[in-house]
XYZ file of C-alpha atoms in Angstrom:
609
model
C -67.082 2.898 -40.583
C -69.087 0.049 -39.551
C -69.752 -2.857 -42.482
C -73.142 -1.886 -41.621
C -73.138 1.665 -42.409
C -73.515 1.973 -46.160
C -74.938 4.483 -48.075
C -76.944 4.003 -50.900
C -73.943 6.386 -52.855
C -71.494 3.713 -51.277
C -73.947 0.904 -53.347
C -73.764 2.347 -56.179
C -70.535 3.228 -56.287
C -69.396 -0.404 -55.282
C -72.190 -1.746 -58.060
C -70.278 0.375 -60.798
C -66.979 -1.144 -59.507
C -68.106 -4.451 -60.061
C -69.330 -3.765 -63.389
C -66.137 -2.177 -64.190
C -64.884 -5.480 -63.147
C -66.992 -7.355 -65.359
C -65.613 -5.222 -68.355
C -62.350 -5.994 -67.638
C -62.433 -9.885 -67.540
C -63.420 -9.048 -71.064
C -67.380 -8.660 -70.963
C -69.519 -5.757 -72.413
C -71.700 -4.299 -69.891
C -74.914 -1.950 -71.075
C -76.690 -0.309 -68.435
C -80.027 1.350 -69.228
C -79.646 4.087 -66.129
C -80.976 7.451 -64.848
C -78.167 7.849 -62.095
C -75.743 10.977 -62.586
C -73.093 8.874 -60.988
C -73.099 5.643 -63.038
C -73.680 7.968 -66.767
C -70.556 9.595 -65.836
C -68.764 7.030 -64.950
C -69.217 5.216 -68.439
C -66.920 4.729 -70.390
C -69.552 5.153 -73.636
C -72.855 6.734 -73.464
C -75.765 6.583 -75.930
C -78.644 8.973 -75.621
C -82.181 8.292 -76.724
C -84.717 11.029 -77.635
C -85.808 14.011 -77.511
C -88.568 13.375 -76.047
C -91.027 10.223 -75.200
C -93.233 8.284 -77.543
C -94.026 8.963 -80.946
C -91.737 12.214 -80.196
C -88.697 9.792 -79.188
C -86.726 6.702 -80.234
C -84.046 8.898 -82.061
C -80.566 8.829 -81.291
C -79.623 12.112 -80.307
C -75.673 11.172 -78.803
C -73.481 8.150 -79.241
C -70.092 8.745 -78.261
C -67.260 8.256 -75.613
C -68.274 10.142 -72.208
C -65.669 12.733 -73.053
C -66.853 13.364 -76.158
C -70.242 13.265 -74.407
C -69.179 16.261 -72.176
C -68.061 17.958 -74.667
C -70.358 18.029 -77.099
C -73.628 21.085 -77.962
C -75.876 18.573 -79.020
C -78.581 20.241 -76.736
C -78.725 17.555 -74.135
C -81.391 17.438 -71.683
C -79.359 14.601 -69.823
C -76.410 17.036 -69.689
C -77.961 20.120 -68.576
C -78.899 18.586 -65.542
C -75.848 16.495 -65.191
C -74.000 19.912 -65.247
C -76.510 21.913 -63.343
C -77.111 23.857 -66.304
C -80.803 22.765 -64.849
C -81.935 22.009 -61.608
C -84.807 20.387 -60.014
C -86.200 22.133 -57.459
C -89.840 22.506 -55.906
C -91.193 26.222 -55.275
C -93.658 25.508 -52.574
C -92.856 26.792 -49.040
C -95.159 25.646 -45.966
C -97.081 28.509 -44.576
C -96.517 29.532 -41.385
C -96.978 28.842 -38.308
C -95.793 25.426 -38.445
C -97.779 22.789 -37.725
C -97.045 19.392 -36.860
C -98.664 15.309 -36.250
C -96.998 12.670 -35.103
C -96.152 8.463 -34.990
C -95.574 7.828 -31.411
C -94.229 4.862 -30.158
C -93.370 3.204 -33.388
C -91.812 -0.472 -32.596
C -92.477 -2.967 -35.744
C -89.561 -4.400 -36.794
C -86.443 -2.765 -36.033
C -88.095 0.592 -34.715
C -86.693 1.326 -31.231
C -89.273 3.068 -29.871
C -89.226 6.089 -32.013
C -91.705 9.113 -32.485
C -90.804 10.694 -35.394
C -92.950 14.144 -36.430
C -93.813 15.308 -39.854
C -95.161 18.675 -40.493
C -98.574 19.087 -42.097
C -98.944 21.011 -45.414
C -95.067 20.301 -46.586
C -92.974 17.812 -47.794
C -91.545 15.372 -45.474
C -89.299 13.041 -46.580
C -87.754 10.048 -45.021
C -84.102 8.972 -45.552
C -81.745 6.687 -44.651
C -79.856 3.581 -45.648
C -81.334 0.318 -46.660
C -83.126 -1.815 -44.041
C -82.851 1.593 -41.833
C -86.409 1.000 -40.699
C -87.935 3.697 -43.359
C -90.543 0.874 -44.301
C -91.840 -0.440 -41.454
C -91.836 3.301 -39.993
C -94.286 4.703 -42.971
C -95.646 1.121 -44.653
C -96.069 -0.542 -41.460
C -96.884 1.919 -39.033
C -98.531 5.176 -39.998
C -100.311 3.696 -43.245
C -101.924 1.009 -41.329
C -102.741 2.963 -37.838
C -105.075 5.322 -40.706
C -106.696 2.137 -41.629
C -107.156 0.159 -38.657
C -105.587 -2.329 -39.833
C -102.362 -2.023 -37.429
C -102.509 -5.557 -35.749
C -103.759 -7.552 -39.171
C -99.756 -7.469 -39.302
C -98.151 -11.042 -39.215
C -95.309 -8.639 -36.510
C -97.413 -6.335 -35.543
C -95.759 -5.610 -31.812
C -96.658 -2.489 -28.926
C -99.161 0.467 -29.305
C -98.264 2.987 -31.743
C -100.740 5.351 -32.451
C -101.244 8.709 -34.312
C -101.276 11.873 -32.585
C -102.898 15.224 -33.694
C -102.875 13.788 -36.960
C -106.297 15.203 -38.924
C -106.793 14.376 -42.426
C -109.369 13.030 -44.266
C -108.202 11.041 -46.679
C -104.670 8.798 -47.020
C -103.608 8.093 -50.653
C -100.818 5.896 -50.803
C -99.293 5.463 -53.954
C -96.315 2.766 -53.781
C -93.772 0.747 -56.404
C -96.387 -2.409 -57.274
C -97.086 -3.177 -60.967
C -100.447 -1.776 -62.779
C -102.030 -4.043 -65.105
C -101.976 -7.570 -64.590
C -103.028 -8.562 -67.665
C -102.325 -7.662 -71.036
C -105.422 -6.590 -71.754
C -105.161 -3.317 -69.485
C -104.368 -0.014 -70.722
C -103.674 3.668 -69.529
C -107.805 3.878 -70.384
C -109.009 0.769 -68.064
C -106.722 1.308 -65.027
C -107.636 4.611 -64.955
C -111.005 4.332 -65.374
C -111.666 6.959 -67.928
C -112.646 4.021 -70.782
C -115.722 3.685 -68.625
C -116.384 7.447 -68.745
C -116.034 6.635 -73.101
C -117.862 3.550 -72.998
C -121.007 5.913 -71.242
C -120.676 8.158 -73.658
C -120.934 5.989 -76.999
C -123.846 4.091 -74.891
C -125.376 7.594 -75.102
C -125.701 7.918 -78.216
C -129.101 7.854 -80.165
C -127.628 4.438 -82.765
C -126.286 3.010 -79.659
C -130.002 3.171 -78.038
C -131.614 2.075 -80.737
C -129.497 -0.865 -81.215
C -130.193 -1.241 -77.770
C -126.328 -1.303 -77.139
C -125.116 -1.124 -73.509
C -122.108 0.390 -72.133
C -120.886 -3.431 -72.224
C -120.729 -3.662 -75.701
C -118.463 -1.425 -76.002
C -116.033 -3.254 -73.086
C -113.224 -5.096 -75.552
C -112.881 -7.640 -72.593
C -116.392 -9.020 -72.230
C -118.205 -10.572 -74.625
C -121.175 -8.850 -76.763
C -119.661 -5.797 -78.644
C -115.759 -7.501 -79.298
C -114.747 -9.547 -81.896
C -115.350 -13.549 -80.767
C -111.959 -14.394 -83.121
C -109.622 -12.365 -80.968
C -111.744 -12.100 -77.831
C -111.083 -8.444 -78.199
C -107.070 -8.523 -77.972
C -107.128 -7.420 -81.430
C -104.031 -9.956 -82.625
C -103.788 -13.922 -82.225
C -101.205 -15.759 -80.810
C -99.885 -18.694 -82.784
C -97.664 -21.462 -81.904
C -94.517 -22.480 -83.962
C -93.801 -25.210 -82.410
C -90.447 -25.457 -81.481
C -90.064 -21.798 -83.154
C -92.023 -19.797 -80.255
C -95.231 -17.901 -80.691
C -95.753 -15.529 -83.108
C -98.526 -12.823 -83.047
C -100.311 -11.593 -86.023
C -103.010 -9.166 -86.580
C -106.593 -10.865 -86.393
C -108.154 -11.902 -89.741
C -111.762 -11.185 -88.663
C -111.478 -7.055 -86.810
C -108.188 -6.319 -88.600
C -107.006 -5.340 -84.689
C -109.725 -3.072 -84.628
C -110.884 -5.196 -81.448
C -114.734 -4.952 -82.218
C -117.386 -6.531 -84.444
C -118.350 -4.919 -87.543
C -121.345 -3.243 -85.892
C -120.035 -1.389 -83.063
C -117.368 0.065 -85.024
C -120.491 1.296 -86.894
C -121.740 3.844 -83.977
C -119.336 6.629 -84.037
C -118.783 10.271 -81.982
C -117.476 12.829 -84.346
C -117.220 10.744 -87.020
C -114.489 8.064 -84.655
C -114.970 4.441 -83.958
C -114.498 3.123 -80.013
C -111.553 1.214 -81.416
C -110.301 4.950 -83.205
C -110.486 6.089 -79.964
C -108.270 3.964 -78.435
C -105.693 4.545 -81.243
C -105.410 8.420 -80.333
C -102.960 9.451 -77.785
C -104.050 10.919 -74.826
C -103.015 14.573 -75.976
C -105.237 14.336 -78.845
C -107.879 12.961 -76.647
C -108.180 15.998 -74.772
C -108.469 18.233 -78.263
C -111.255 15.146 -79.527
C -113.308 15.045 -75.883
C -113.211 19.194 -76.100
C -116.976 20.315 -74.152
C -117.029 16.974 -72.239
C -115.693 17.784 -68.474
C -115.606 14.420 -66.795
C -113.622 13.350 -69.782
C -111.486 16.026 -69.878
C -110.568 15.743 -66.195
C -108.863 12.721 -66.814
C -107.091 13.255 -69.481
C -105.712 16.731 -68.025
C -104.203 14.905 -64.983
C -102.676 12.541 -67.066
C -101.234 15.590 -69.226
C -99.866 17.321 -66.619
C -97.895 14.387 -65.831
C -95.932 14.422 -68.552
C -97.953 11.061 -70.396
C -99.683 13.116 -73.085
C -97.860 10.514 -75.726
C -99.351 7.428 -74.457
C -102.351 6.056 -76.506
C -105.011 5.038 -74.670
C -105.369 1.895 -75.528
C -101.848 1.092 -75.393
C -100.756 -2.449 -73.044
C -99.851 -1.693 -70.022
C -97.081 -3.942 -70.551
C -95.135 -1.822 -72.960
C -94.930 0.778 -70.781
C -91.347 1.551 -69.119
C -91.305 1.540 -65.152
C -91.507 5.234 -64.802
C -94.173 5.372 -67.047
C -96.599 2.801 -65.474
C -95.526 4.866 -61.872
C -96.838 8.300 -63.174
C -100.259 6.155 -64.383
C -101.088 5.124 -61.287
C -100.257 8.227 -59.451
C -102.599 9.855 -61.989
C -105.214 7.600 -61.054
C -104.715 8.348 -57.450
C -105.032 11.909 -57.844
C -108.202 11.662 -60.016
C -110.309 9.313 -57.627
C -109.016 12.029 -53.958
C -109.452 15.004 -55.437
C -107.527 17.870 -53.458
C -107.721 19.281 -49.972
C -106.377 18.317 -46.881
C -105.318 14.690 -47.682
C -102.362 12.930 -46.689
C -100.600 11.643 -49.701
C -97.666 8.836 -49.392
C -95.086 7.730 -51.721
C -92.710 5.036 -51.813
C -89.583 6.051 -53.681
C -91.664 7.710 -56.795
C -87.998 8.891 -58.222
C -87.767 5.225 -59.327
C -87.351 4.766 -63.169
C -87.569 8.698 -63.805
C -85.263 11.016 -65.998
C -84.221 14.227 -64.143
C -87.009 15.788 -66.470
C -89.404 13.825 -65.274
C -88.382 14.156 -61.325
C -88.992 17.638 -62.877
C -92.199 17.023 -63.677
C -92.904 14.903 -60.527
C -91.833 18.044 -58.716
C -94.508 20.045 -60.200
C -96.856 17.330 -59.749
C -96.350 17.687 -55.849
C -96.039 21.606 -56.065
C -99.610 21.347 -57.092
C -101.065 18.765 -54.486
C -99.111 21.073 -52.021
C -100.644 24.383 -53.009
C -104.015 22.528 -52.453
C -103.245 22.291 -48.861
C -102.332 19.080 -48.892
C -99.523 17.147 -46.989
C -96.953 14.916 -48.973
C -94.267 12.173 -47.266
C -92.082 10.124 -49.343
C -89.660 7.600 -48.651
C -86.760 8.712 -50.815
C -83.047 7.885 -52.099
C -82.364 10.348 -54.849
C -80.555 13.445 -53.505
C -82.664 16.268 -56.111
C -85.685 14.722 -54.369
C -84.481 15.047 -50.826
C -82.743 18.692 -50.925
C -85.846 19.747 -51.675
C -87.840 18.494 -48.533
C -89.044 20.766 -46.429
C -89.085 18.005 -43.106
C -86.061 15.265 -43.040
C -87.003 12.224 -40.460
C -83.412 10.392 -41.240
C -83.777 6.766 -40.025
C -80.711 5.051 -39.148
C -77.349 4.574 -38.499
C -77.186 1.465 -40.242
C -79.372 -1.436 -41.276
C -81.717 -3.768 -39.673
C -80.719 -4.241 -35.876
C -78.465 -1.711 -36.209
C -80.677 0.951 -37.045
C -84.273 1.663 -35.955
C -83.399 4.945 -34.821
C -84.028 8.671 -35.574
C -80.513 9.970 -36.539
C -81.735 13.559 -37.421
C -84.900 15.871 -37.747
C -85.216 18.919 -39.369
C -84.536 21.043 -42.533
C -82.151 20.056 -45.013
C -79.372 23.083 -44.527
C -79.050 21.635 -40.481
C -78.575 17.588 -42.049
C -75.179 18.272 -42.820
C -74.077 19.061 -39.764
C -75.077 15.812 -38.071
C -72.319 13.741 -37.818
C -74.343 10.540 -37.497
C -76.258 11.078 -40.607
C -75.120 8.742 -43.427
C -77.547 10.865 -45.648
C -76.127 14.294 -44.487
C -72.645 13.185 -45.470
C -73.824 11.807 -49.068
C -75.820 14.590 -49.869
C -72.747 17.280 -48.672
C -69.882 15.422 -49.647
C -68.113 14.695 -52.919
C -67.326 11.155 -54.647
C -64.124 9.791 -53.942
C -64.750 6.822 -56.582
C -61.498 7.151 -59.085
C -62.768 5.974 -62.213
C -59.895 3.401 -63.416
C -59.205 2.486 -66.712
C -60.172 -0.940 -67.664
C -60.956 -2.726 -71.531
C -58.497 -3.767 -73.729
C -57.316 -2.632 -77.164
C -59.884 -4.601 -78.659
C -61.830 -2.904 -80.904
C -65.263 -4.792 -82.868
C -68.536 -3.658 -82.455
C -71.591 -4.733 -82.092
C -73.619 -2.575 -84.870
C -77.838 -2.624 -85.845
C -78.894 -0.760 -88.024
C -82.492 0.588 -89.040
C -83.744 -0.631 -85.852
C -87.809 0.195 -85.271
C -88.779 -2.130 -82.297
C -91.812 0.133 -80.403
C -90.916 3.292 -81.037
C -87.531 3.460 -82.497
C -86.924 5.592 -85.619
C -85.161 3.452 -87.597
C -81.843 3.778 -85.270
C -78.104 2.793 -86.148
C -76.392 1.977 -83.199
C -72.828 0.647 -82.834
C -71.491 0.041 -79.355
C -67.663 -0.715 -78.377
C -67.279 -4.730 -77.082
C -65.520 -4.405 -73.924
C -66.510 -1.321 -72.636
C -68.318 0.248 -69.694
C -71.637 1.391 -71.753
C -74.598 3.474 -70.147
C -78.234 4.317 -72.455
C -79.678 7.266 -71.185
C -82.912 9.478 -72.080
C -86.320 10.810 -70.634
C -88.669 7.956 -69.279
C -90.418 6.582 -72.790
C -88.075 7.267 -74.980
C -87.261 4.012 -76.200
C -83.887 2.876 -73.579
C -85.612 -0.329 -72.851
C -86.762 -1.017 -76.542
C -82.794 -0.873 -77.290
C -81.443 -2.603 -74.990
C -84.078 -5.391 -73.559
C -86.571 -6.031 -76.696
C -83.706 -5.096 -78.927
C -80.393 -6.349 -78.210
C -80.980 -8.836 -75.805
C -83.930 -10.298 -77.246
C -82.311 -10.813 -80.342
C -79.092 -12.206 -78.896
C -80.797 -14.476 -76.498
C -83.067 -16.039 -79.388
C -80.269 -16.630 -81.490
C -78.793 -18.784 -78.387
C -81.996 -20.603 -78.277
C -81.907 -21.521 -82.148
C -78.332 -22.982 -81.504
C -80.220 -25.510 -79.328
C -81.626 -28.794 -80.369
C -84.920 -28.422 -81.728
C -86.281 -30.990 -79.135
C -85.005 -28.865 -76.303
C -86.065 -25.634 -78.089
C -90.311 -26.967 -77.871
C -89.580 -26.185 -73.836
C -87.766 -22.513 -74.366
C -89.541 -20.124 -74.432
C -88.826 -17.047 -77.261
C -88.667 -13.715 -76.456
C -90.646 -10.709 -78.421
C -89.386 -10.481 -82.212
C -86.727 -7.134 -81.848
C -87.203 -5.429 -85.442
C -83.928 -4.184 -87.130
C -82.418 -4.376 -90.761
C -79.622 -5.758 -89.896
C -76.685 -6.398 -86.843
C -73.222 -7.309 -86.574
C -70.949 -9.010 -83.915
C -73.851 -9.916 -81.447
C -73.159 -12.230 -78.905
C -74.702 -14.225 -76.086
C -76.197 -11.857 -73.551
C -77.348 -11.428 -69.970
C -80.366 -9.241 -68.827
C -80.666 -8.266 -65.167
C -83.943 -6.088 -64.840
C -85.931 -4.709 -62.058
C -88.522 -7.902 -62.664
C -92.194 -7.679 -60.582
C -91.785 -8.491 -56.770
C -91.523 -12.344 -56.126
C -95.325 -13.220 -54.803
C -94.600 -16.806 -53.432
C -94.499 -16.754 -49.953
C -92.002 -19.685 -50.012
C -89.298 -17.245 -51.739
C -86.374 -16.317 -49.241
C -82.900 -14.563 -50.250
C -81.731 -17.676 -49.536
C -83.839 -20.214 -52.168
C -83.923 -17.211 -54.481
C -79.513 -17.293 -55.018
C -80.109 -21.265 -54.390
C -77.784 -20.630 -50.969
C -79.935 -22.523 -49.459
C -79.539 -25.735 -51.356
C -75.787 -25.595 -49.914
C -76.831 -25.928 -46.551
C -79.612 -28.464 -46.864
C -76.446 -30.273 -49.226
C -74.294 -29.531 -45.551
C -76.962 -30.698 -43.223
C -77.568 -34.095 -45.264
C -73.759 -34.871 -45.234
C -72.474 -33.805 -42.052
C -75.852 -33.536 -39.831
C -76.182 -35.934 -37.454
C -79.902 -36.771 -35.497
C -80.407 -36.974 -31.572
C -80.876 -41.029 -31.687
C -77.552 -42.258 -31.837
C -78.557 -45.307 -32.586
C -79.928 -44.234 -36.204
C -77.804 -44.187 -38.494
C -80.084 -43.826 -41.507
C -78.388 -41.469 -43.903
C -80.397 -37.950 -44.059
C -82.040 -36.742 -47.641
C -81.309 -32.971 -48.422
C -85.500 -33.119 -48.716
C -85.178 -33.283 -45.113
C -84.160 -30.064 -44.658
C -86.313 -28.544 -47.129
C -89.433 -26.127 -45.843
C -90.993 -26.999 -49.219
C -90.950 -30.684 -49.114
C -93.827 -32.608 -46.954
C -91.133 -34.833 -45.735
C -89.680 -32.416 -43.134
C -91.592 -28.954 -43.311
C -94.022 -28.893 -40.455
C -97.046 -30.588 -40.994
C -99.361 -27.693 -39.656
C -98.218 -24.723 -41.228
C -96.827 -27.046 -44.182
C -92.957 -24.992 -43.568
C -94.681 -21.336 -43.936
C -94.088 -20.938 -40.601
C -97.349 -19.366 -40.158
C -100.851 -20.312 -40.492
C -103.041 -18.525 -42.715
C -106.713 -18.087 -41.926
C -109.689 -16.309 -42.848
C -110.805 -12.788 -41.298
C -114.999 -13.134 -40.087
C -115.299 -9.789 -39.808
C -114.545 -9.020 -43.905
C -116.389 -12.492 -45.074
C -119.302 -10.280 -44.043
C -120.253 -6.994 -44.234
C -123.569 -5.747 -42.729
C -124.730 -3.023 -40.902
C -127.478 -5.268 -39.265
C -124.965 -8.409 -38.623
C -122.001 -8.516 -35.336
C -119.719 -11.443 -34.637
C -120.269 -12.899 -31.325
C -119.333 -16.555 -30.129
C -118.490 -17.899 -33.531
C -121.642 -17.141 -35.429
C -122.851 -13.810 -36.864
C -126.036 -12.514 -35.041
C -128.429 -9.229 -35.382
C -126.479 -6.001 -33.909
């Protein structure tokens, strides 16, 4: 098989070899992971549960994987692991079929292809990395809807859409929600506003003449002018990090003395934001536009998140399902396209399960779903496979199948039809050594642990499992890690430890044979436009090094020794003075600067239409 042709079962398979690796040079390796493959190939497994939230942060297994797969201890992780349960989606498209179309598709790597997807189903779209499954949906169909096709920096050819009749695209992709921490499940959603109207209703609130701004906790008027509505200070240590405490004046209740004086069923605004959102929708019972909110949120599995809880504390599956909610609340149903991009990401097979039902319902609606996808309980349950391949960037491009998912297997040129048909050949080998200390905490409540004793084997293969919320991350990021990587920093001088920053205070009773640690996490995409793969792993600083030594310039006669600068796209002294080593200019768009119905663009000024 060609080095390019790898499947995303082949990645993971060789990533779990090279942790495997890892462990036996001697190193502990904790993986907080949703992937069948990788939980069973651990050597020790803790799962967190039973459910997410408040109704979580227990430990429900902690044990060898043998033990694991042995054990009644009513695992959801298990049942599915074992097909005990299965995920599955009961919608079938009603007949006849019928069909749109991406013709002449050619950003990127695309050869030329004209994939079809069928309307009213799910189609999902497959194939290895850098297969072309991006620039295909992302770059292509997504921005033909918009007419925004040739805003693209690569924009090339004509694609266009054919028979393609909806009347409303909702994409919903990976990015972050909330970019500050002042953003909760409420504000991104909207439905604070909807509150905030409602306590501005009321017959105090009128007479007080308070407006629907004074109850905003991120404007100024109705919050408290000590904590600028965050509820908690931040103050510096020094050399000791920041530490936050609740706020002296609002006691975190975020307000000013007054508003927390107009209530609605005997509940402050900041009580309100204290319930969760499945008491919500008992407390906003007889209020409809409320209600509406809060059910969608429900039925996607986030009735345990408060509503006025940080964005930032919630996991990566849980921030996902938020902004699908809001999605779905702003479109409606009916005859809209809806677009995903990988929404398994950071989900529990539960909570695929719930996804699934999610869709089931958009679907019955008579609406049309296509997803770019990797996990194989998402794709056997497509009703349309476009399978983009064979392998990755110029090698790939192409459409290696179409069709339903019992005829996939029988491609031979689909990497996808052989990993969803085929069984692993990765032979788990024994690695570790006879060592035997633990790292133990005990009584551990960071977020919202219950008071959790964990011990976990040094020198061992170790995977934390459990539904999306249920406290992995708390454990092993604002737990473990944070704790082992602040005692590292309080080794340091405390001149150098004024520049380190501290991570968030992990809350335990007490822990035993920590040591240093290293966190890889799924961190928010790189914005800087200056980041490549190759400045990123600091590559590039080789070859700049290579260039400086070895390069030699046209004039012969010059034989000033060349800087690494030089060769730098980031440094004025040899990036391109025009596009200052972007490689592109950047420029403003007219046409959006102004928007009038009256106003047109002709001959570089804007003149009546």
């Amino acid at each position: 098989m060609s080095p390019q042709l790898v499947s995303t079962q082949q990645i993971i398979l060789s990533l779990i070899k090279v942790i495997r690796r890892l462990v036996s040079n001697g190193n502990t390796a904790i993986v907080v992971e949703h992937d069948a493959e990788t939980i069973l190939q651990a050597d020790w497994i803790v799962e967190i549960g039973p459910a997410a939230g408040i109704n979580g942060g227990e430990i429900l297994f902690n044990g060898s994987r043998d033990d694991f797969q042995k054990s009644n201890h009513g695992s959801l992780t298990k049942s599915y692991l074992t097909n005990a349960k299965k995920i599955h989606l009961d919608f079938e498209p009603p007949l006849p079929i019928k069909t749109f179309q991406v013709r002449n598709a050619v950003i990127n790597n695309l050869k030329n292809i004209s994939p079809s997807f069928v309307y009213n189903a799910m189609n999902v779209v497959t194939g290895v990395s850098g297969a072309g499954k991006s620039s295909l949906i992302k770059q292509t169909l997504v921005p033909l809807f918009l007419n925004r096709y040739n805003e693209q920096l690569h924009a090339t050819g004509n694609p266009e859409l054919v028979d393609f009749d909806f009347r409303q695209l909702v994409f919903v992709d990976r990015t972050p929600i909330g970019k500050t921490a002042r953003s909760t499940p409420a504000t991104y959603t909207k439905l604070f506003d909807l509150i905030r109207d409602l306590y501005a209703s009321l017959d105090e609130s009128k007479n007080k003449k308070f407006t629907k701004s004074t109850f905003s906790f991120n404007v100024k008027g109705g919050h408290c002018e000590k904590c600028e509505g965050a509820g908690k200070l931040e103050v510096g240590m020094h050399f000791l990090g920041n530490v936050e405490t609740l706020c002296p004046e609002c006691e975190g209740n975020r307000y000013k003395d007054e508003v927390l004086k107009i209530k609605y069923k005997n509940k402050s605004i900041s009580e309100i934001l204290d319930l969760s959102i499945n008491q919500a929708f008992e407390f906003f019972n007889g209020i409809p536009k409320i209600q509406k909110y809060l059910e969608v949120l429900k039925s996607i599995g986030l009735g345990y998140l408060k509503l006025g809880q940080s964005s930032g504390t919630l996991s990566g599956g849980e921030a996902q399902r938020v902004k699908l909610a809001t999605e779905i609340i702003k479109s409606g149903s009916g005859e809209k396209l809806y677009v995903f991009d990988e929404p398994t990401t950071g989900l529990h097979f539960y909570d695929i399960q719930v996804l699934m039902d999610l869709l089931n319902g958009l679907l019955k609606n008579g609406n049309t779903i296509i997803a770019i996808e990797h996990n194989p309980d998402f794709i056997e349950n497509a009703h349309h496979i476009i399978d983009l391949g064979p392998g990755s960037a110029e090698n790939g491009g192409n459409i290696v199948f179409q069709g339903t998912i019992d005829k996939i297997k029988n491609c031979e040129d689909s990497i996808t039809g052989k990993f969803l048909f085929s069984e692993s050949e990765y032979r788990i080998e024994k690695v570790g050594s006879s060592n035997h200390n633990q790292i133990s905490f005990s009584g551990v409540t960071t977020h919202n642990l219950k008071s959790i004793d964990v011990s976990i084997p040094e020198n061992k293969h170790m995977v934390i499992t459990g539904k999306s919320g249920s406290g992995k991350s708390s454990f092993a990021f604002d737990t473990l890690f944070a704790e082992a990587q602040n005692r590292f920093i309080e080794s340091f001088p405390s001149y150098v430890r004024r520049f380190t920053g501290k991570l968030s205070q992990a809350k335990f009773e007490t822990v035993e044979g920590l040591t240093p640690a290293l966190a890889l996490k799924q961190g928010n995409r790189i914005m800087d436009l200056r980041s490549t793969v190759g400045t990123l792993t600091e590559i590039f600083d080789h070859y700049r090094l290579l260039f400086a030594r070895f390069g030699k310039t046209q004039d012969s006669n010059n034989e000033e020794d060349l800087k690494a600068a030089l060769f730098s796209f980031n440094n004025s002294e040899g990036s391109c003075q025009t596009c200052s080593g972007l490689g592109y200019v950047l420029s403003s768009d007219l046409y959006k600067l102004i928007d009038h119905p009256e106003l047109s663009f002709e001959e570089g000024a804007f003149k009546k239409a």
